[in-house]
PDB file of N, CA and C in Angstrom:
ATOM      1  N   SER A  62       3.137  -4.644   4.024  1.00 75.00           N
ATOM      2  CA  SER A  62       3.175  -3.827   2.939  1.00 75.00           C
ATOM      3  C   SER A  62       2.513  -2.814   3.130  1.00 75.00           C
ATOM      4  N   VAL A  63       2.003  -1.732   2.257  1.00 77.00           N
ATOM      5  CA  VAL A  63       1.539  -0.448   2.460  1.00 77.00           C
ATOM      6  C   VAL A  63       0.216  -0.516   2.329  1.00 77.00           C
ATOM      7  N   ARG A  64       0.011  -1.377   1.572  1.00 82.00           N
ATOM      8  CA  ARG A  64      -1.572  -1.601   1.321  1.00 82.00           C
ATOM      9  C   ARG A  64      -2.586  -2.058   2.815  1.00 82.00           C
ATOM     10  N   GLY A  65      -1.749  -3.197   3.456  1.00 87.00           N
ATOM     11  CA  GLY A  65      -1.773  -3.560   4.869  1.00 87.00           C
ATOM     12  C   GLY A  65      -1.998  -2.526   5.503  1.00 87.00           C
ATOM     13  N   TRP A  66      -1.178  -1.666   5.475  1.00 85.00           N
ATOM     14  CA  TRP A  66      -0.796  -0.624   6.827  1.00 85.00           C
ATOM     15  C   TRP A  66      -2.476   0.241   6.465  1.00 85.00           C
ATOM     16  N   GLN A  67      -2.574   0.626   4.818  1.00 82.00           N
ATOM     17  CA  GLN A  67      -3.506   1.408   4.826  1.00 82.00           C
ATOM     18  C   GLN A  67      -4.944   0.982   5.489  1.00 82.00           C
ATOM     19  N   VAL A  68      -5.167  -0.202   5.211  1.00 88.00           N
ATOM     20  CA  VAL A  68      -6.247  -1.122   5.746  1.00 88.00           C
ATOM     21  C   VAL A  68      -6.577  -0.183   7.297  1.00 88.00           C
ATOM     22  N   GLU A  69      -5.131  -1.024   7.704  1.00 92.00           N
ATOM     23  CA  GLU A  69      -5.312  -0.974   8.837  1.00 92.00           C
ATOM     24  C   GLU A  69      -5.224   0.556   9.937  1.00 92.00           C
ATOM     25  N   HIS A  70      -5.273   1.122   8.804  1.00 90.00           N
ATOM     26  CA  HIS A  70      -4.799   2.640   9.774  1.00 90.00           C
ATOM     27  C   HIS A  70      -5.404   3.771   8.376  1.00 90.00           C
ATOM     28  N   PRO A  71      -6.496   3.328   8.599  1.00 86.00           N
ATOM     29  CA  PRO A  71      -7.261   4.044   7.343  1.00 86.00           C
ATOM     30  C   PRO A  71      -6.928   5.747   7.851  1.00 86.00           C
ATOM     31  N   GLY A  72      -6.382   6.152   8.471  1.00 85.00           N
ATOM     32  CA  GLY A  72      -6.598   7.807   9.032  1.00 85.00           C
ATOM     33  C   GLY A  72      -5.425   8.259   8.481  1.00 85.00           C
ATOM     34  N   LEU A  73      -4.355   7.420   8.067  1.00 84.00           N
ATOM     35  CA  LEU A  73      -2.722   7.856   7.666  1.00 84.00           C
ATOM     36  C   LEU A  73      -2.923   7.135   6.212  1.00 84.00           C
ATOM     37  N   ARG A  74      -1.697   7.835   5.940  1.00 83.00           N
ATOM     38  CA  ARG A  74      -1.328   8.345   4.656  1.00 83.00           C
ATOM     39  C   ARG A  74       0.113   6.950   4.571  1.00 83.00           C
ATOM     40  N   PHE A  75       0.386   6.646   3.831  1.00 83.00           N
ATOM     41  CA  PHE A  75       1.717   5.839   3.810  1.00 83.00           C
ATOM     42  C   PHE A  75       2.487   5.608   2.567  1.00 83.00           C
ATOM     43  N   SER A  76       3.298   5.487   2.077  1.00 84.00           N
ATOM     44  CA  SER A  76       3.875   5.679   0.778  1.00 84.00           C
ATOM     45  C   SER A  76       5.272   5.209   0.617  1.00 84.00           C
ATOM     46  N   VAL A  77       5.290   4.622  -0.667  1.00 85.00           N
ATOM     47  CA  VAL A  77       6.850   3.852  -0.932  1.00 85.00           C
ATOM     48  C   VAL A  77       7.694   4.395  -1.951  1.00 85.00           C
ATOM     49  N   VAL A  78       8.860   4.701  -1.068  1.00 86.00           N
ATOM     50  CA  VAL A  78       9.780   5.564  -2.391  1.00 86.00           C
ATOM     51  C   VAL A  78      11.166   4.769  -2.638  1.00 86.00           C
ATOM     52  N   GLY A  79      11.327   4.870  -3.807  1.00 81.00           N
ATOM     53  CA  GLY A  79      12.518   3.959  -4.517  1.00 81.00           C
ATOM     54  C   GLY A  79      13.697   4.890  -4.795  1.00 81.00           C
ATOM     55  N   VAL A  80      14.642   4.702  -3.918  1.00 79.00           N
ATOM     56  CA  VAL A  80      15.713   5.958  -5.016  1.00 79.00           C
ATOM     57  C   VAL A  80      16.583   4.904  -5.743  1.00 79.00           C
ATOM     58  N   GLY A  81      16.931   5.393  -6.830  1.00 74.00           N
ATOM     59  CA  GLY A  81      18.074   4.546  -7.582  1.00 74.00           C
ATOM     60  C   GLY A  81      19.518   5.155  -7.166  1.00 74.00           C
ATOM     61  N   ALA A  82      20.803   5.287  -7.800  1.00 71.00           N
ATOM     62  CA  ALA A  82      21.861   5.290  -7.458  1.00 71.00           C
ATOM     63  C   ALA A  82      22.020   7.029  -7.062  1.00 71.00           C
ATOM     64  N   THR A  83      22.785   7.399  -5.769  1.00 69.00           N
ATOM     65  CA  THR A  83      23.055   8.153  -5.444  1.00 69.00           C
ATOM     66  C   THR A  83      24.809   8.577  -5.325  1.00 69.00           C
ATOM     67  N   GLN A  84      24.844   9.748  -5.130  1.00 63.00           N
ATOM     68  CA  GLN A  84      26.690  10.175  -5.168  1.00 63.00           C
ATOM     69  C   GLN A  84      26.656  11.474  -4.391  1.00 63.00           C
ATOM     70  N   PRO A  85      27.221  11.508  -3.332  1.00 60.00           N
ATOM     71  CA  PRO A  85      28.134  10.551  -2.801  1.00 60.00           C
ATOM     72  C   PRO A  85      27.544   9.718  -1.692  1.00 60.00           C
ATOM     73  N   THR A  86      27.496   8.284  -1.246  1.00 66.00           N
ATOM     74  CA  THR A  86      26.817   7.619  -0.103  1.00 66.00           C
ATOM     75  C   THR A  86      28.139   7.285   0.384  1.00 66.00           C
ATOM     76  N   GLU A  87      27.568   6.914   2.134  1.00 68.00           N
ATOM     77  CA  GLU A  87      28.584   5.958   2.896  1.00 68.00           C
ATOM     78  C   GLU A  87      29.157   4.750   2.834  1.00 68.00           C
ATOM     79  N   PHE A  88      27.808   3.800   1.972  1.00 65.00           N
ATOM     80  CA  PHE A  88      28.454   2.498   1.670  1.00 65.00           C
ATOM     81  C   PHE A  88      29.538   2.323   0.709  1.00 65.00           C
ATOM     82  N   GLY A  89      29.571   3.465  -0.388  1.00 66.00           N
ATOM     83  CA  GLY A  89      30.360   3.229  -1.428  1.00 66.00           C
ATOM     84  C   GLY A  89      31.594   3.783  -0.535  1.00 66.00           C
ATOM     85  N   ARG A  90      31.772   4.740   0.210  1.00 70.00           N
ATOM     86  CA  ARG A  90      33.113   4.833   0.514  1.00 70.00           C
ATOM     87  C   ARG A  90      33.718   3.792   1.250  1.00 70.00           C
ATOM     88  N   GLY A  91      33.277   2.397   1.560  1.00 72.00           N
ATOM     89  CA  GLY A  91      33.865   1.407   2.511  1.00 72.00           C
ATOM     90  C   GLY A  91      34.170   0.356   1.844  1.00 72.00           C
ATOM     91  N   PHE A  92      34.284   0.774   0.035  1.00 74.00           N
ATOM     92  CA  PHE A  92      35.179  -0.354  -0.446  1.00 74.00           C
ATOM     93  C   PHE A  92      36.455   0.106  -0.834  1.00 74.00           C
ATOM     94  N   GLY A  93      37.498  -0.392  -1.111  1.00 76.00           N
ATOM     95  CA  GLY A  93      38.846   0.160  -1.581  1.00 76.00           C
ATOM     96  C   GLY A  93      38.462  -0.118  -2.919  1.00 76.00           C
ATOM     97  N   ALA A  94      39.470   0.173  -4.034  1.00 74.00           N
ATOM     98  CA  ALA A  94      39.579   0.731  -5.348  1.00 74.00           C
ATOM     99  C   ALA A  94      40.006  -0.861  -5.651  1.00 74.00           C
ATOM    100  N   GLU A  95      40.463  -1.788  -5.232  1.00 82.00           N
ATOM    101  CA  GLU A  95      40.796  -3.113  -5.515  1.00 82.00           C
ATOM    102  C   GLU A  95      40.059  -3.970  -5.584  1.00 82.00           C
ATOM    103  N   VAL A  96      38.942  -3.479  -4.713  1.00 80.00           N
ATOM    104  CA  VAL A  96      37.595  -4.225  -4.929  1.00 80.00           C
ATOM    105  C   VAL A  96      36.239  -3.519  -5.663  1.00 80.00           C
ATOM    106  N   LEU A  97      36.346  -2.348  -5.594  1.00 78.00           N
ATOM    107  CA  LEU A  97      35.083  -1.704  -5.850  1.00 78.00           C
ATOM    108  C   LEU A  97      35.652  -1.410  -7.737  1.00 78.00           C
ATOM    109  N   GLY A  98      36.859  -1.250  -7.966  1.00 79.00           N
ATOM    110  CA  GLY A  98      37.302  -1.292  -9.628  1.00 79.00           C
ATOM    111  C   GLY A  98      36.755  -2.387 -10.630  1.00 79.00           C
ATOM    112  N   PRO A  99      37.190  -3.932 -10.167  1.00 85.00           N
ATOM    113  CA  PRO A  99      36.721  -5.010 -11.316  1.00 85.00           C
ATOM    114  C   PRO A  99      35.369  -4.988 -10.725  1.00 85.00           C
ATOM    115  N   VAL A 100      34.329  -4.502 -10.203  1.00 81.00           N
ATOM    116  CA  VAL A 100      32.932  -5.023  -9.906  1.00 81.00           C
ATOM    117  C   VAL A 100      32.622  -3.558 -10.925  1.00 81.00           C
ATOM    118  N   LEU A 101      32.868  -2.311 -10.788  1.00 78.00           N
ATOM    119  CA  LEU A 101      32.500  -1.325 -11.537  1.00 78.00           C
ATOM    120  C   LEU A 101      32.583  -2.170 -13.323  1.00 78.00           C
ATOM    121  N   GLU A 102      33.874  -2.642 -13.309  1.00 81.00           N
ATOM    122  CA  GLU A 102      34.155  -2.775 -14.710  1.00 81.00           C
ATOM    123  C   GLU A 102      33.287  -3.669 -15.279  1.00 81.00           C
ATOM    124  N   ASP A 103      32.932  -4.755 -14.438  1.00 85.00           N
ATOM    125  CA  ASP A 103      32.096  -5.908 -14.576  1.00 85.00           C
ATOM    126  C   ASP A 103      30.579  -5.320 -14.853  1.00 85.00           C
ATOM    127  N   TRP A 104      29.964  -4.590 -14.367  1.00 80.00           N
ATOM    128  CA  TRP A 104      28.935  -3.931 -14.105  1.00 80.00           C
ATOM    129  C   TRP A 104      28.470  -3.045 -15.506  1.00 80.00           C
ATOM    130  N   ASN A 105      29.800  -2.255 -16.160  1.00 76.00           N
ATOM    131  CA  ASN A 105      29.672  -1.673 -16.734  1.00 76.00           C
ATOM    132  C   ASN A 105      29.392  -2.400 -17.985  1.00 76.00           C
ATOM    133  N   ARG A 106      30.279  -3.748 -18.370  1.00 80.00           N
ATOM    134  CA  ARG A 106      30.358  -4.373 -19.367  1.00 80.00           C
ATOM    135  C   ARG A 106      28.550  -4.794 -19.525  1.00 80.00           C
ATOM    136  N   ARG A 107      28.084  -4.874 -18.588  1.00 82.00           N
ATOM    137  CA  ARG A 107      26.823  -5.752 -18.556  1.00 82.00           C
ATOM    138  C   ARG A 107      25.639  -4.565 -18.530  1.00 82.00           C
ATOM    139  N   GLY A 108      25.967  -3.357 -18.865  1.00 74.00           N
ATOM    140  CA  GLY A 108      25.298  -1.947 -19.082  1.00 74.00           C
ATOM    141  C   GLY A 108      24.137  -1.926 -17.512  1.00 74.00           C
ATOM    142  N   LEU A 109      24.869  -2.445 -16.755  1.00 75.00           N
ATOM    143  CA  LEU A 109      23.955  -1.852 -15.212  1.00 75.00           C
ATOM    144  C   LEU A 109      24.578  -0.829 -14.692  1.00 75.00           C
ATOM    145  N   LEU A 110      25.271   0.125 -15.094  1.00 72.00           N
ATOM    146  CA  LEU A 110      25.588   1.379 -14.319  1.00 72.00           C
ATOM    147  C   LEU A 110      25.225   2.339 -14.304  1.00 72.00           C
ATOM    148  N   GLN A 111      24.833   3.296 -13.959  1.00 69.00           N
ATOM    149  CA  GLN A 111      23.766   4.181 -14.176  1.00 69.00           C
ATOM    150  C   GLN A 111      24.555   5.428 -14.907  1.00 69.00           C
ATOM    151  N   ALA A 112      23.842   5.800 -15.819  1.00 66.00           N
ATOM    152  CA  ALA A 112      24.776   6.827 -17.092  1.00 66.00           C
ATOM    153  C   ALA A 112      24.988   7.993 -15.933  1.00 66.00           C
ATOM    154  N   ALA A 113      24.247   8.574 -15.041  1.00 72.00           N
ATOM    155  CA  ALA A 113      24.544   9.483 -13.777  1.00 72.00           C
ATOM    156  C   ALA A 113      23.852   9.455 -12.654  1.00 72.00           C
ATOM    157  N   TYR A 114      24.654   9.967 -11.909  1.00 76.00           N
ATOM    158  CA  TYR A 114      24.135   9.543 -10.361  1.00 76.00           C
ATOM    159  C   TYR A 114      23.277  11.074  -9.923  1.00 76.00           C
ATOM    160  N   MET A 115      21.885  10.592  -9.236  1.00 79.00           N
ATOM    161  CA  MET A 115      21.599  11.792  -8.473  1.00 79.00           C
ATOM    162  C   MET A 115      22.339  12.478  -7.370  1.00 79.00           C
ATOM    163  N   ASP A 116      22.506  13.524  -7.098  1.00 82.00           N
ATOM    164  CA  ASP A 116      22.996  13.993  -5.968  1.00 82.00           C
ATOM    165  C   ASP A 116      21.986  14.007  -4.441  1.00 82.00           C
ATOM    166  N   THR A 117      22.287  13.567  -3.613  1.00 83.00           N
ATOM    167  CA  THR A 117      21.570  13.196  -2.215  1.00 83.00           C
ATOM    168  C   THR A 117      20.685  14.489  -2.238  1.00 83.00           C
ATOM    169  N   ASP A 118      21.434  15.474  -2.376  1.00 88.00           N
ATOM    170  CA  ASP A 118      20.495  16.632  -1.898  1.00 88.00           C
ATOM    171  C   ASP A 118      19.522  16.946  -2.908  1.00 88.00           C
ATOM    172  N   GLU A 119      19.820  16.551  -3.887  1.00 86.00           N
ATOM    173  CA  GLU A 119      18.726  16.680  -5.087  1.00 86.00           C
ATOM    174  C   GLU A 119      17.169  15.887  -4.894  1.00 86.00           C
ATOM    175  N   VAL A 120      17.898  15.012  -4.244  1.00 86.00           N
ATOM    176  CA  VAL A 120      16.790  13.423  -3.992  1.00 86.00           C
ATOM    177  C   VAL A 120      16.062  14.150  -2.999  1.00 86.00           C
ATOM    178  N   ALA A 121      16.862  14.603  -1.773  1.00 90.00           N
ATOM    179  CA  ALA A 121      16.027  15.338  -0.652  1.00 90.00           C
ATOM    180  C   ALA A 121      15.005  16.514  -1.116  1.00 90.00           C
ATOM    181  N   ALA A 122      15.818  17.475  -2.101  1.00 92.00           N
ATOM    182  CA  ALA A 122      14.370  18.294  -2.293  1.00 92.00           C
ATOM    183  C   ALA A 122      13.407  18.322  -3.125  1.00 92.00           C
ATOM    184  N   VAL A 123      13.674  17.027  -4.107  1.00 90.00           N
ATOM    185  CA  VAL A 123      12.340  16.518  -4.802  1.00 90.00           C
ATOM    186  C   VAL A 123      11.430  15.877  -4.313  1.00 90.00           C
ATOM    187  N   LEU A 124      11.948  15.022  -3.050  1.00 91.00           N
ATOM    188  CA  LEU A 124      10.761  14.509  -1.922  1.00 91.00           C
ATOM    189  C   LEU A 124      10.196  15.390  -1.222  1.00 91.00           C
ATOM    190  N   LEU A 125      11.094  16.460  -0.604  1.00 93.00           N
ATOM    191  CA  LEU A 125      10.587  17.408  -0.020  1.00 93.00           C
ATOM    192  C   LEU A 125       9.282  18.461  -0.490  1.00 93.00           C
ATOM    193  N   ALA A 126       9.999  18.539  -1.592  1.00 93.00           N
ATOM    194  CA  ALA A 126       8.444  19.222  -2.568  1.00 93.00           C
ATOM    195  C   ALA A 126       7.229  18.479  -2.770  1.00 93.00           C
ATOM    196  N   LEU A 127       7.770  17.301  -3.125  1.00 91.00           N
ATOM    197  CA  LEU A 127       6.320  16.181  -3.386  1.00 91.00           C
ATOM    198  C   LEU A 127       5.491  16.184  -2.247  1.00 91.00           C
ATOM    199  N   TYR A 128       6.164  15.780  -0.979  1.00 91.00           N
ATOM    200  CA  TYR A 128       5.564  15.287   0.272  1.00 91.00           C
ATOM    201  C   TYR A 128       4.914  17.151   0.583  1.00 91.00           C
ATOM    202  N   GLY A 129       5.596  17.806   0.313  1.00 92.00           N
ATOM    203  CA  GLY A 129       4.846  19.449   0.954  1.00 92.00           C
ATOM    204  C   GLY A 129       3.842  19.370   0.499  1.00 92.00           C
ATOM    205  N   ALA A 130       3.529  19.181  -1.195  1.00 92.00           N
ATOM    206  CA  ALA A 130       3.011  19.492  -1.823  1.00 92.00           C
ATOM    207  C   ALA A 130       1.012  18.264  -1.182  1.00 92.00           C
ATOM    208  N   ALA A 131       1.874  16.869  -1.147  1.00 90.00           N
ATOM    209  CA  ALA A 131       0.820  16.112  -0.272  1.00 90.00           C
ATOM    210  C   ALA A 131       0.600  16.598   1.031  1.00 90.00           C
ATOM    211  N   VAL A 132       0.904  16.885   1.419  1.00 90.00           N
ATOM    212  CA  VAL A 132       0.627  17.506   3.070  1.00 90.00           C
ATOM    213  C   VAL A 132      -0.581  18.369   2.952  1.00 90.00           C
ATOM    214  N   ALA A 133       0.056  19.656   2.084  1.00 94.00           N
ATOM    215  CA  ALA A 133      -0.992  20.535   1.832  1.00 94.00           C
ATOM    216  C   ALA A 133      -2.387  20.121   1.514  1.00 94.00           C
ATOM    217  N   ASN A 134      -2.295  18.985   0.697  1.00 91.00           N
ATOM    218  CA  ASN A 134      -3.507  19.020   0.167  1.00 91.00           C
ATOM    219  C   ASN A 134      -3.971  17.200   0.717  1.00 91.00           C
ATOM    220  N   PRO A 135      -4.639  17.490   1.611  1.00 86.00           N
ATOM    221  CA  PRO A 135      -4.933  16.139   2.098  1.00 86.00           C
ATOM    222  C   PRO A 135      -5.436  14.637   1.463  1.00 86.00           C
ATOM    223  N   SER A 136      -5.967  15.242   0.278  1.00 85.00           N
ATOM    224  CA  SER A 136      -7.173  14.659  -0.521  1.00 85.00           C
ATOM    225  C   SER A 136      -5.935  13.731  -1.558  1.00 85.00           C
ATOM    226  N   VAL A 137      -4.898  13.891  -2.124  1.00 83.00           N
ATOM    227  CA  VAL A 137      -3.936  13.397  -2.483  1.00 83.00           C
ATOM    228  C   VAL A 137      -3.113  12.563  -1.716  1.00 83.00           C
ATOM    229  N   ASN A 138      -3.068  11.334  -2.247  1.00 82.00           N
ATOM    230  CA  ASN A 138      -2.272  10.100  -1.678  1.00 82.00           C
ATOM    231  C   ASN A 138      -1.170   9.851  -2.705  1.00 82.00           C
ATOM    232  N   VAL A 139      -0.037   9.713  -1.823  1.00 85.00           N
ATOM    233  CA  VAL A 139       0.985   9.580  -2.506  1.00 85.00           C
ATOM    234  C   VAL A 139       1.762   8.189  -2.569  1.00 85.00           C
ATOM    235  N   GLU A 140       1.781   6.721  -3.362  1.00 84.00           N
ATOM    236  CA  GLU A 140       1.691   5.712  -2.749  1.00 84.00           C
ATOM    237  C   GLU A 140       2.883   5.564  -3.338  1.00 84.00           C
ATOM    238  N   HIS A 141       3.339   5.314  -4.421  1.00 85.00           N
ATOM    239  CA  HIS A 141       4.696   5.180  -5.260  1.00 85.00           C
ATOM    240  C   HIS A 141       5.409   5.850  -5.719  1.00 85.00           C
ATOM    241  N   VAL A 142       6.599   6.310  -5.572  1.00 87.00           N
ATOM    242  CA  VAL A 142       7.132   7.293  -6.117  1.00 87.00           C
ATOM    243  C   VAL A 142       8.636   6.474  -6.040  1.00 87.00           C
ATOM    244  N   ALA A 143       9.294   6.730  -7.446  1.00 84.00           N
ATOM    245  CA  ALA A 143      10.557   6.168  -7.760  1.00 84.00           C
ATOM    246  C   ALA A 143      11.267   7.047  -8.743  1.00 84.00           C
ATOM    247  N   LEU A 144      12.406   7.557  -8.245  1.00 82.00           N
ATOM    248  CA  LEU A 144      13.464   8.187  -8.377  1.00 82.00           C
ATOM    249  C   LEU A 144      14.789   7.709  -8.782  1.00 82.00           C
ATOM    250  N   ARG A 145      14.989   7.857 -10.433  1.00 77.00           N
ATOM    251  CA  ARG A 145      16.122   7.233 -11.058  1.00 77.00           C
ATOM    252  C   ARG A 145      16.475   7.785 -11.685  1.00 77.00           C
ATOM    253  N   SER A 146      18.246   7.814 -12.041  1.00 72.00           N
ATOM    254  CA  SER A 146      18.870   8.626 -13.338  1.00 72.00           C
ATOM    255  C   SER A 146      18.872   7.829 -14.391  1.00 72.00           C
ATOM    256  N   PRO A 147      18.870   7.813 -15.504  1.00 64.00           N
ATOM    257  CA  PRO A 147      19.375   6.929 -16.275  1.00 64.00           C
ATOM    258  C   PRO A 147      20.383   6.118 -16.303  1.00 64.00           C
ATOM    259  N   SER A 148      19.872   4.970 -16.979  1.00 61.00           N
ATOM    260  CA  SER A 148      20.931   3.468 -16.847  1.00 61.00           C
ATOM    261  C   SER A 148      21.770   3.495 -17.803  1.00 61.00           C
ATOM    262  N   ALA A 149      22.610   2.678 -17.780  1.00 49.00           N
ATOM    263  CA  ALA A 149      23.870   3.206 -18.779  1.00 49.00           C
ATOM    264  C   ALA A 149      23.284   2.264 -20.621  1.00 49.00           C
ATOM    265  N   LEU A 150      22.030   1.471 -20.115  1.00 50.00           N
ATOM    266  CA  LEU A 150      21.551   0.686 -21.365  1.00 50.00           C
ATOM    267  C   LEU A 150      20.678   1.746 -21.963  1.00 50.00           C
ATOM    268  N   LEU A 151      20.104   2.695 -21.375  1.00 51.00           N
ATOM    269  CA  LEU A 151      19.180   4.049 -21.604  1.00 51.00           C
ATOM    270  C   LEU A 151      19.834   5.018 -22.223  1.00 51.00           C
ATOM    271  N   ALA A 152      21.161   5.078 -21.697  1.00 46.00           N
ATOM    272  CA  ALA A 152      22.072   5.954 -22.360  1.00 46.00           C
ATOM    273  C   ALA A 152      22.844   6.093 -23.719  1.00 46.00           C
ATOM    274  N   SER A 153      22.878   4.464 -23.559  1.00 45.00           N
ATOM    275  CA  SER A 153      23.723   4.274 -25.234  1.00 45.00           C
ATOM    276  C   SER A 153      23.095   4.122 -26.065  1.00 45.00           C
TER     277      SER A 153
END
């Protein structure tokens, strides 16, 4: 866990980044429409699909700015970051 690493290495800063759905991805390219289509329809019925997807370059830009600011300010410790676009449940 991050807390364990922080205790073991007090001179280092650690953080956890959770990134929601992004587009494009290499993972998504591996599925054919005959497999992915029914899965997406099911997720849509359940309200599990994202209403919007983050562009991977946008995610990189946010993280670069965030960690650039943290590096410039050694007293700042970024422990947990969650980047998500709204889900279909929130958008409806």
